[in-house]
Amino acid sequence: MNENRNRVVLITGASSGIGQACANHLHQKGYRVYGTSRQARPHATGISKTEDIHSTAFEMIQMNVDYDDSVAQGVEFILDREGRLDVVVNNAGFGVAGSVEDTTIEEAKSQFETNFFGAVRLCRAALPIMRRQQSGYIVNISSGAGLISIPFQGMYSATKFALEGMTEALHMEVKPFDIHMVLIEPGDFRTKFTANRRKTVASQQNAVYLEKFTASLGVMEADETRGLSPIKIAHILEQIIETPSPRLRYLVGLSSGVAIILKKILPYRLSEWVLMKHYKLL
Ligand SMILES: NC(=O)c1ccc[n+]([C@@H]2O[C@H](COP(=O)([O-])OP(=O)(O)OC[C@H]3O[C@@H](n4cnc5c(N)ncnc54)[C@H](OP(=O)(O)O)[C@@H]3O)[C@@H](O)[C@H]2O)c1
């Protein structure tokens, strides 16, 4: 507990769901936790504590991972205050729903801006600090959809596949500096992710896909609503940052496990059939 008190943790997207559960849990365990939200009220320095808004006990700072300046400012604020940064959790994200044909380039870019480039921005801001310290953990919250693509979630899946690829490379690059890169791949979890999902404009108008899109989305929403509590991820995160040699990947939740087992053991055509059946495409 006392050792934890000196470890500084930054978690993006801590105003709800997985990020909030992780921030609360690590705060309770004695870590010095900074969570981020776009909604945090700026104060004189442009960064603020927002216990008043989110009534959380950990500290909340304003950060929009879509912008270089916002990420740099947030990291600088923590470094000025604490003089170190031990753990970064790239969690901020959302889902875009719609067939690939019904997703504009702008809609696709906005998905990548947050889910992929947001994590890249924070990795780039944190790495010089961690290299100087010769220690650190960067945990990227991926998804089961980063291992097996979900129909009508093509752009969301693409951001998570990209995150997986980037993290694999970074894992090798920063090993010599004793920096640990980790991927958590959640299955279905009960959070505001479902309510925050953005349907592309054309997906709600294009009759070509509408019926199957609606049916598939209904399955996803039901799976998520019946999903696990995000506290499970918080416990796994704690184990990861307490381990001197964490693995690269941690699958959490049944749906992630099933997805990867299916993809590994079945011929592709068969695993795709199972997926299409599950999402009511057949
Ligand atoms: N729930 C699931 O079943 C599930 C499964 C697999 C993976 N995941 C992944 O888990 C992560 C967390 O999702 P969740 O389920 O906890 O969803 P959530 O309850 O909707 O929380 C999303 C968080 O991300 C933040 N956020 C969104 N866009 C942001 C931006 N541009 N800059 C900074 N923060 C931003 C939100 O904060 P503000 O709006 O306050 O800024 C919020 O705190 C995501 O990366 C998601 O892809 C979730």
Short mmCIF file of C-alpha atoms and ligand atoms in Angstrom, two decimals:
data_model
loop_
_atom_site.label_atom_id
_atom_site.label_comp_id
_atom_site.label_asym_id
_atom_site.label_seq_id
_atom_site.Cartn_x
_atom_site.Cartn_y
_atom_site.Cartn_z
CA MET A 1 0.00 0.00 0.00
CA ASN A 2 2.73 2.45 0.98
CA GLU A 3 4.73 1.63 -2.14
CA ASN A 4 1.61 2.20 -4.24
CA ARG A 5 1.27 5.72 -2.85
CA ASN A 6 4.33 6.79 -4.82
CA ARG A 7 3.17 5.35 -8.14
CA VAL A 8 1.48 7.82 -10.45
CA VAL A 9 -1.25 6.52 -12.76
CA LEU A 10 -2.95 8.30 -15.67
CA ILE A 11 -6.19 6.79 -17.05
CA THR A 12 -7.97 8.36 -20.04
CA GLY A 13 -11.75 8.28 -20.20
CA ALA A 14 -12.29 7.98 -16.45
CA SER A 15 -15.70 9.66 -16.31
CA SER A 16 -17.53 6.37 -16.78
CA GLY A 17 -17.33 2.64 -17.44
CA ILE A 18 -14.02 0.79 -17.52
CA GLY A 19 -11.85 3.89 -16.99
CA GLN A 20 -13.85 5.02 -13.96
CA ALA A 21 -13.82 1.54 -12.40
CA CYS A 22 -10.05 1.29 -12.89
CA ALA A 23 -9.42 4.79 -11.52
CA ASN A 24 -11.60 4.22 -8.44
CA HIS A 25 -10.05 0.84 -7.71
CA LEU A 26 -6.42 1.95 -8.02
CA HIS A 27 -7.17 5.07 -5.99
CA GLN A 28 -8.59 2.85 -3.23
CA LYS A 29 -5.43 0.74 -3.39
CA GLY A 30 -3.32 3.81 -2.67
CA TYR A 31 -2.04 4.77 -6.12
CA ARG A 32 -1.87 8.45 -7.06
CA VAL A 33 -4.52 8.37 -9.80
CA TYR A 34 -5.29 11.00 -12.43
CA GLY A 35 -8.33 10.32 -14.58
CA THR A 36 -9.30 12.32 -17.65
CA SER A 37 -12.53 13.58 -19.17
CA ARG A 38 -13.27 16.04 -21.95
CA GLN A 39 -15.94 17.54 -19.72
CA ALA A 40 -13.67 18.45 -16.81
CA ARG A 41 -14.05 22.13 -15.99
CA PRO A 42 -10.93 24.10 -16.90
CA HIS A 43 -9.46 26.34 -14.21
CA ALA A 44 -6.76 29.00 -14.42
CA THR A 45 -4.13 26.66 -15.84
CA GLY A 46 -6.56 25.06 -18.30
CA ILE A 47 -6.51 21.88 -16.20
CA SER A 48 -8.72 21.21 -13.25
CA LYS A 49 -9.77 18.80 -10.56
CA THR A 50 -13.39 17.91 -11.12
CA GLU A 51 -14.56 16.02 -8.09
CA ASP A 52 -17.41 18.53 -8.13
CA ILE A 53 -18.61 17.23 -11.51
CA HIS A 54 -18.05 13.51 -11.26
CA SER A 55 -17.87 13.09 -7.48
CA THR A 56 -14.92 10.75 -7.76
CA ALA A 57 -12.23 10.57 -5.14
CA PHE A 58 -9.35 10.37 -7.60
CA GLU A 59 -8.26 13.52 -9.42
CA MET A 60 -9.89 14.32 -12.73
CA ILE A 61 -8.13 16.47 -15.30
CA GLN A 62 -9.39 17.79 -18.60
CA MET A 63 -8.10 15.99 -21.67
CA ASN A 64 -9.39 15.38 -25.15
CA VAL A 65 -7.22 12.68 -26.67
CA ASP A 66 -8.17 13.91 -30.16
CA TYR A 67 -5.82 16.90 -29.75
CA ASP A 68 -2.03 17.01 -29.39
CA ASP A 69 -2.09 20.15 -27.20
CA SER A 70 -4.69 18.75 -24.82
CA VAL A 71 -2.71 15.53 -24.29
CA ALA A 72 0.60 17.40 -23.88
CA GLN A 73 -0.97 19.84 -21.38
CA GLY A 74 -2.44 17.04 -19.28
CA VAL A 75 0.83 15.10 -19.11
CA GLU A 76 2.78 18.28 -18.32
CA PHE A 77 0.38 19.07 -15.48
CA ILE A 78 0.91 15.66 -13.88
CA LEU A 79 4.66 15.80 -14.36
CA ASP A 80 4.86 19.28 -12.77
CA ARG A 81 2.87 18.04 -9.80
CA GLU A 82 4.30 14.57 -9.32
CA GLY A 83 7.66 14.57 -11.08
CA ARG A 84 6.98 11.11 -12.51
CA LEU A 85 4.51 8.97 -14.44
CA ASP A 86 4.48 5.24 -13.78
CA VAL A 87 1.35 3.87 -15.43
CA VAL A 88 -0.66 5.07 -18.43
CA VAL A 89 -3.95 3.45 -19.39
CA ASN A 90 -5.18 4.35 -22.88
CA ASN A 91 -8.86 3.68 -22.33
CA ALA A 92 -10.78 6.62 -23.88
CA GLY A 93 -12.84 5.42 -26.79
CA PHE A 94 -16.22 4.98 -28.41
CA GLY A 95 -17.86 2.89 -31.11
CA VAL A 96 -19.06 3.86 -34.57
CA ALA A 97 -21.76 1.57 -36.00
CA GLY A 98 -22.66 1.20 -39.65
CA SER A 99 -21.71 -0.86 -42.66
CA VAL A 100 -18.41 0.11 -44.25
CA GLU A 101 -20.32 1.35 -47.30
CA ASP A 102 -22.47 3.56 -45.06
CA THR A 103 -19.52 5.12 -43.22
CA THR A 104 -18.05 8.33 -44.59
CA ILE A 105 -14.33 8.97 -44.48
CA GLU A 106 -14.99 11.75 -41.97
CA GLU A 107 -16.91 9.35 -39.69
CA ALA A 108 -14.14 6.76 -40.01
CA LYS A 109 -11.45 9.37 -39.27
CA SER A 110 -13.25 10.53 -36.12
CA GLN A 111 -13.23 6.92 -34.89
CA PHE A 112 -9.49 6.59 -35.54
CA GLU A 113 -8.78 10.03 -34.05
CA THR A 114 -9.94 8.91 -30.61
CA ASN A 115 -9.47 5.14 -30.45
CA PHE A 116 -6.15 4.89 -32.29
CA PHE A 117 -4.42 8.26 -32.62
CA GLY A 118 -5.57 9.23 -29.10
CA ALA A 119 -3.58 6.29 -27.72
CA VAL A 120 -0.63 7.03 -30.02
CA ARG A 121 -0.56 10.67 -28.81
CA LEU A 122 -0.45 9.67 -25.18
CA CYS A 123 2.17 6.95 -25.77
CA ARG A 124 4.39 9.54 -27.49
CA ALA A 125 3.91 12.02 -24.64
CA ALA A 126 4.56 9.47 -21.90
CA LEU A 127 7.48 7.54 -23.39
CA PRO A 128 10.21 10.21 -22.97
CA ILE A 129 9.26 10.42 -19.27
CA MET A 130 9.25 6.65 -18.82
CA ARG A 131 12.53 6.26 -20.73
CA ARG A 132 14.18 8.77 -18.38
CA GLN A 133 12.79 6.84 -15.40
CA GLN A 134 13.84 3.53 -17.00
CA SER A 135 10.45 2.14 -15.96
CA GLY A 136 6.77 2.30 -16.80
CA TYR A 137 3.63 0.45 -17.85
CA ILE A 138 1.45 1.48 -20.78
CA VAL A 139 -1.80 -0.48 -20.91
CA ASN A 140 -3.86 -0.10 -24.07
CA ILE A 141 -7.53 -1.04 -23.81
CA SER A 142 -8.19 -2.92 -27.02
CA SER A 143 -11.19 -5.23 -27.52
CA GLY A 144 -12.25 -8.68 -28.62
CA ALA A 145 -13.05 -6.71 -31.79
CA GLY A 146 -9.31 -6.10 -32.15
CA LEU A 147 -8.88 -9.84 -32.68
CA ILE A 148 -11.95 -10.73 -34.69
CA SER A 149 -13.85 -8.14 -36.71
CA ILE A 150 -17.52 -7.55 -35.96
CA PRO A 151 -20.04 -6.87 -38.76
CA PHE A 152 -21.33 -3.28 -38.88
CA GLN A 153 -18.49 -2.38 -36.50
CA GLY A 154 -15.88 -2.42 -39.26
CA MET A 155 -14.33 0.94 -38.41
CA TYR A 156 -14.39 0.28 -34.66
CA SER A 157 -12.75 -3.11 -35.25
CA ALA A 158 -10.19 -1.49 -37.57
CA THR A 159 -9.16 0.98 -34.83
CA LYS A 160 -8.64 -1.87 -32.38
CA PHE A 161 -6.73 -4.01 -34.93
CA ALA A 162 -4.53 -0.94 -35.51
CA LEU A 163 -4.02 -0.51 -31.78
CA GLU A 164 -3.00 -4.17 -31.50
CA GLY A 165 -0.47 -3.82 -34.34
CA MET A 166 1.03 -0.61 -32.99
CA THR A 167 1.29 -2.07 -29.47
CA GLU A 168 3.06 -5.22 -30.70
CA ALA A 169 5.75 -3.08 -32.35
CA LEU A 170 6.08 -0.75 -29.37
CA HIS A 171 6.38 -3.75 -27.06
CA MET A 172 9.64 -4.68 -28.81
CA GLU A 173 10.91 -1.10 -29.14
CA VAL A 174 10.66 -0.10 -25.48
CA LYS A 175 11.66 -3.38 -23.85
CA PRO A 176 15.29 -2.18 -23.49
CA PHE A 177 14.06 0.72 -21.32
CA ASP A 178 12.10 -1.56 -18.95
CA ILE A 179 8.83 -0.14 -20.20
CA HIS A 180 6.02 -2.70 -20.36
CA MET A 181 3.44 -2.51 -23.15
CA VAL A 182 0.23 -4.42 -22.42
CA LEU A 183 -3.05 -5.00 -24.27
CA ILE A 184 -6.29 -5.69 -22.40
CA GLU A 185 -8.87 -7.21 -24.73
CA PRO A 186 -12.32 -6.97 -23.09
CA GLY A 187 -15.35 -8.89 -24.28
CA ASP A 188 -18.77 -7.47 -23.37
CA PHE A 189 -18.94 -5.09 -20.41
CA ARG A 190 -21.85 -3.13 -18.96
CA THR A 191 -20.90 0.54 -19.46
CA LYS A 192 -22.10 3.67 -21.23
CA PHE A 193 -20.32 2.40 -24.35
CA THR A 194 -23.67 1.07 -25.64
CA ALA A 195 -25.50 4.38 -25.16
CA ASN A 196 -22.53 6.37 -26.50
CA ARG A 197 -22.25 4.34 -29.71
CA ARG A 198 -22.63 6.60 -32.77
CA LYS A 199 -24.59 5.28 -35.74
CA THR A 200 -23.33 6.63 -39.05
CA VAL A 201 -25.80 8.91 -40.83
CA ALA A 202 -26.23 6.71 -43.91
CA SER A 203 -26.64 3.53 -41.83
CA GLN A 204 -30.01 4.82 -40.66
CA GLN A 205 -31.20 5.63 -44.18
CA ASN A 206 -29.75 3.02 -46.53
CA ALA A 207 -32.40 0.34 -47.00
CA VAL A 208 -29.84 -2.04 -48.49
CA TYR A 209 -28.36 -2.90 -45.08
CA LEU A 210 -30.97 -1.48 -42.68
CA GLU A 211 -32.70 -4.71 -41.65
CA LYS A 212 -29.50 -6.68 -40.97
CA PHE A 213 -27.79 -3.67 -39.42
CA THR A 214 -30.68 -3.23 -36.98
CA ALA A 215 -30.75 -6.94 -36.10
CA SER A 216 -26.95 -7.12 -35.60
CA LEU A 217 -26.89 -3.99 -33.50
CA GLY A 218 -29.68 -5.41 -31.35
CA VAL A 219 -27.54 -8.50 -30.63
CA MET A 220 -24.50 -6.34 -29.75
CA GLU A 221 -26.52 -4.13 -27.44
CA ALA A 222 -28.08 -7.14 -25.71
CA ASP A 223 -24.63 -8.80 -25.28
CA GLU A 224 -23.21 -5.58 -23.80
CA THR A 225 -26.19 -4.99 -21.50
CA ARG A 226 -25.79 -8.54 -20.15
CA GLY A 227 -22.01 -8.02 -19.97
CA LEU A 228 -19.69 -8.16 -16.99
CA SER A 229 -19.05 -5.38 -14.49
CA PRO A 230 -16.01 -3.23 -15.42
CA ILE A 231 -14.59 -3.84 -11.93
CA LYS A 232 -13.27 -7.14 -13.34
CA ILE A 233 -10.96 -5.17 -15.63
CA ALA A 234 -9.87 -2.97 -12.72
CA HIS A 235 -8.70 -6.07 -10.80
CA ILE A 236 -6.80 -7.37 -13.83
CA LEU A 237 -5.19 -3.96 -14.36
CA GLU A 238 -4.00 -4.00 -10.75
CA GLN A 239 -2.47 -7.47 -11.25
CA ILE A 240 -0.74 -6.30 -14.46
CA ILE A 241 0.92 -3.27 -12.91
CA GLU A 242 1.94 -5.29 -9.84
CA THR A 243 3.70 -7.88 -12.03
CA PRO A 244 7.34 -7.22 -12.91
CA SER A 245 6.94 -9.08 -16.24
CA PRO A 246 3.38 -8.77 -17.55
CA ARG A 247 2.25 -10.55 -20.70
CA LEU A 248 1.56 -8.58 -23.86
CA ARG A 249 -2.10 -9.69 -23.99
CA TYR A 250 -4.87 -10.18 -21.43
CA LEU A 251 -8.21 -11.42 -22.74
CA VAL A 252 -10.98 -10.52 -20.31
CA GLY A 253 -14.51 -11.92 -20.55
CA LEU A 254 -16.06 -14.89 -22.25
CA SER A 255 -16.86 -13.30 -25.62
CA SER A 256 -13.22 -12.27 -26.19
CA GLY A 257 -12.06 -15.75 -25.21
CA VAL A 258 -14.55 -17.48 -27.48
CA ALA A 259 -13.69 -15.15 -30.40
CA ILE A 260 -9.99 -15.89 -30.25
CA ILE A 261 -10.42 -19.64 -29.68
CA LEU A 262 -12.78 -19.85 -32.66
CA LYS A 263 -10.38 -17.95 -34.88
CA LYS A 264 -7.45 -20.12 -33.79
CA ILE A 265 -8.97 -23.58 -33.95
CA LEU A 266 -11.63 -23.43 -36.66
CA PRO A 267 -11.13 -23.03 -40.39
CA TYR A 268 -11.83 -19.33 -41.13
CA ARG A 269 -14.99 -20.09 -43.12
CA LEU A 270 -16.47 -21.90 -40.12
CA SER A 271 -15.57 -19.27 -37.52
CA GLU A 272 -17.06 -16.61 -39.81
CA TRP A 273 -20.26 -18.67 -40.13
CA VAL A 274 -20.57 -18.80 -36.32
CA LEU A 275 -20.06 -15.04 -36.14
CA MET A 276 -22.59 -14.32 -38.90
CA LYS A 277 -25.12 -16.60 -37.26
CA HIS A 278 -24.61 -14.92 -33.88
CA TYR A 279 -25.07 -11.44 -35.36
CA LYS A 280 -28.18 -12.49 -37.33
CA LEU A 281 -26.63 -12.09 -40.75
CA LEU A 282 -27.72 -15.63 -41.71
N1 LIG B 1 -17.91 -1.82 -22.84
C1 LIG B 1 -17.46 -2.81 -23.59
O1 LIG B 1 -18.16 -3.84 -23.76
C2 LIG B 1 -16.09 -2.73 -24.21
C3 LIG B 1 -15.58 -3.89 -24.83
C4 LIG B 1 -14.34 -3.85 -25.41
C5 LIG B 1 -13.57 -2.71 -25.35
N2 LIG B 1 -14.07 -1.58 -24.75
C6 LIG B 1 -13.21 -0.38 -24.75
O2 LIG B 1 -13.12 0.13 -23.43
C7 LIG B 1 -12.84 1.53 -23.47
C8 LIG B 1 -13.74 2.25 -22.49
O3 LIG B 1 -15.08 2.11 -22.89
P1 LIG B 1 -16.30 1.98 -21.87
O4 LIG B 1 -16.98 0.71 -22.18
O5 LIG B 1 -15.88 2.25 -20.49
O6 LIG B 1 -17.23 3.16 -22.46
P2 LIG B 1 -17.85 4.49 -21.79
O7 LIG B 1 -18.55 4.15 -20.51
O8 LIG B 1 -18.64 5.13 -22.88
O9 LIG B 1 -16.58 5.38 -21.44
C9 LIG B 1 -15.81 5.98 -22.45
C10 LIG B 1 -14.85 6.99 -21.83
O10 LIG B 1 -14.04 7.53 -22.90
C11 LIG B 1 -14.01 8.93 -22.78
N3 LIG B 1 -13.81 9.55 -24.11
C12 LIG B 1 -14.49 9.33 -25.24
N4 LIG B 1 -13.96 10.07 -26.23
C13 LIG B 1 -12.92 10.76 -25.70
C14 LIG B 1 -11.96 11.68 -26.22
N5 LIG B 1 -11.96 12.09 -27.50
N6 LIG B 1 -11.00 12.20 -25.38
C15 LIG B 1 -10.98 11.82 -24.09
N7 LIG B 1 -11.86 10.95 -23.54
C16 LIG B 1 -12.82 10.43 -24.35
C17 LIG B 1 -15.32 9.34 -22.12
O11 LIG B 1 -15.08 10.51 -21.35
P3 LIG B 1 -15.77 11.96 -21.57
O12 LIG B 1 -16.97 11.75 -22.44
O13 LIG B 1 -16.08 12.40 -20.18
O14 LIG B 1 -14.69 12.75 -22.21
C18 LIG B 1 -15.57 8.15 -21.18
O15 LIG B 1 -14.98 8.40 -19.92
C19 LIG B 1 -13.00 1.96 -24.93
O16 LIG B 1 -11.73 2.09 -25.53
C20 LIG B 1 -13.77 0.79 -25.56
O17 LIG B 1 -13.47 0.65 -26.94
C21 LIG B 1 -15.32 -1.57 -24.19
#
